[in-house]
């Protein structure tokens, strides 16, 4: 579950991917579909699930209005999800 393999595109690595998802979920969904064949198989599923969740947040208008609120909410939510993603990745690597 390492996104920093040399064959993974830059935007699909964990940090840029989560920032992109937080700022614009539907754009990140389009990029996942475009880069689907270039992604390693072990990160395809988690990336698709996260991008669908962020896209649903944009569709349902769950995100707050106003640029400052969106930036703060996106940063906080991205940080929490990134920590969760990293912790789960470490636990999975310890089992192997």
Short mmCIF file of C-alpha atoms in Angstrom, two decimals:
data_model
loop_
_atom_site.label_atom_id
_atom_site.label_comp_id
_atom_site.label_asym_id
_atom_site.label_seq_id
_atom_site.Cartn_x
_atom_site.Cartn_y
_atom_site.Cartn_z
CA UNK A 1 0.00 0.00 0.00
CA UNK A 2 2.81 2.34 -0.82
CA UNK A 3 1.90 5.16 -3.17
CA UNK A 4 5.48 6.26 -3.73
CA UNK A 5 6.45 3.52 -6.18
CA UNK A 6 8.25 4.90 -9.23
CA UNK A 7 5.39 3.84 -11.52
CA UNK A 8 2.73 5.75 -9.58
CA UNK A 9 1.91 9.18 -11.10
CA UNK A 10 2.76 12.16 -8.89
CA UNK A 11 -0.87 13.18 -8.34
CA UNK A 12 -1.75 9.67 -7.19
CA UNK A 13 0.79 9.58 -4.35
CA UNK A 14 -0.86 9.85 -0.91
CA UNK A 15 -0.18 13.50 0.03
CA UNK A 16 -0.97 15.19 -3.31
CA UNK A 17 -3.93 12.86 -3.78
CA UNK A 18 -5.56 13.77 -0.46
CA UNK A 19 -4.98 17.49 -1.01
CA UNK A 20 -6.51 17.23 -4.46
CA UNK A 21 -9.49 15.28 -3.09
CA UNK A 22 -10.11 17.85 -0.39
CA UNK A 23 -9.98 20.77 -2.80
CA UNK A 24 -12.01 19.26 -5.64
CA UNK A 25 -13.42 15.75 -5.27
CA UNK A 26 -14.94 15.40 -8.77
CA UNK A 27 -11.64 16.43 -10.39
CA UNK A 28 -9.81 13.82 -8.31
CA UNK A 29 -12.38 11.23 -9.43
CA UNK A 30 -11.67 12.07 -13.06
CA UNK A 31 -7.92 11.72 -12.44
CA UNK A 32 -8.37 8.32 -10.78
CA UNK A 33 -10.32 7.14 -13.81
CA UNK A 34 -7.68 8.53 -16.19
CA UNK A 35 -4.74 7.03 -14.26
CA UNK A 36 -6.52 3.74 -13.42
CA UNK A 37 -4.16 1.58 -15.51
CA UNK A 38 -1.06 3.38 -14.21
CA UNK A 39 -1.95 2.86 -10.53
CA UNK A 40 -0.53 -0.13 -8.67
CA UNK A 41 -3.27 -2.63 -7.87
CA UNK A 42 -2.91 -2.29 -4.10
CA UNK A 43 -3.80 1.43 -4.07
CA UNK A 44 -6.57 1.42 -6.68
CA UNK A 45 -9.34 0.44 -4.26
CA UNK A 46 -8.50 2.81 -1.39
CA UNK A 47 -8.03 5.74 -3.78
CA UNK A 48 -11.35 5.03 -5.47
CA UNK A 49 -13.22 4.79 -2.15
CA UNK A 50 -11.73 8.03 -0.80
CA UNK A 51 -12.40 9.96 -4.01
CA UNK A 52 -16.02 8.75 -4.11
CA UNK A 53 -16.55 9.89 -0.52
CA UNK A 54 -15.11 13.35 -1.26
CA UNK A 55 -17.15 13.61 -4.47
CA UNK A 56 -20.32 12.81 -2.54
CA UNK A 57 -19.47 15.57 -0.07
CA UNK A 58 -19.35 18.03 -2.96
CA UNK A 59 -22.53 16.70 -4.57
CA UNK A 60 -24.60 16.78 -1.37
CA UNK A 61 -23.18 20.20 -0.45
CA UNK A 62 -22.03 18.88 2.92
CA UNK A 63 -19.02 21.18 2.74
CA UNK A 64 -19.47 24.64 4.31
CA UNK A 65 -19.89 27.77 2.19
CA UNK A 66 -17.19 30.42 2.00
CA UNK A 67 -13.59 30.07 0.89
CA UNK A 68 -11.99 30.25 4.36
CA UNK A 69 -14.37 27.67 5.83
CA UNK A 70 -13.82 25.33 2.88
CA UNK A 71 -10.05 25.60 3.19
CA UNK A 72 -10.09 24.96 6.95
CA UNK A 73 -12.55 22.10 6.65
CA UNK A 74 -10.62 20.55 3.75
CA UNK A 75 -7.30 20.80 5.57
CA UNK A 76 -8.67 19.27 8.76
CA UNK A 77 -10.54 16.49 7.01
CA UNK A 78 -7.60 15.70 4.74
CA UNK A 79 -5.23 15.57 7.69
CA UNK A 80 -7.49 13.17 9.60
CA UNK A 81 -7.98 10.90 6.59
CA UNK A 82 -4.28 10.95 5.76
CA UNK A 83 -3.38 9.93 9.30
CA UNK A 84 -5.96 7.14 9.19
CA UNK A 85 -4.69 5.98 5.80
CA UNK A 86 -1.07 6.00 7.04
CA UNK A 87 -1.86 4.14 10.25
CA UNK A 88 -3.83 1.47 8.41
CA UNK A 89 -0.99 1.12 5.90
CA UNK A 90 1.55 0.58 8.68
CA UNK A 91 -0.65 -1.99 10.38
CA UNK A 92 -1.10 -3.83 7.10
CA UNK A 93 2.66 -3.79 6.46
CA UNK A 94 3.36 -5.19 9.95
CA UNK A 95 1.07 -8.17 9.26
CA UNK A 96 3.03 -9.09 6.11
#
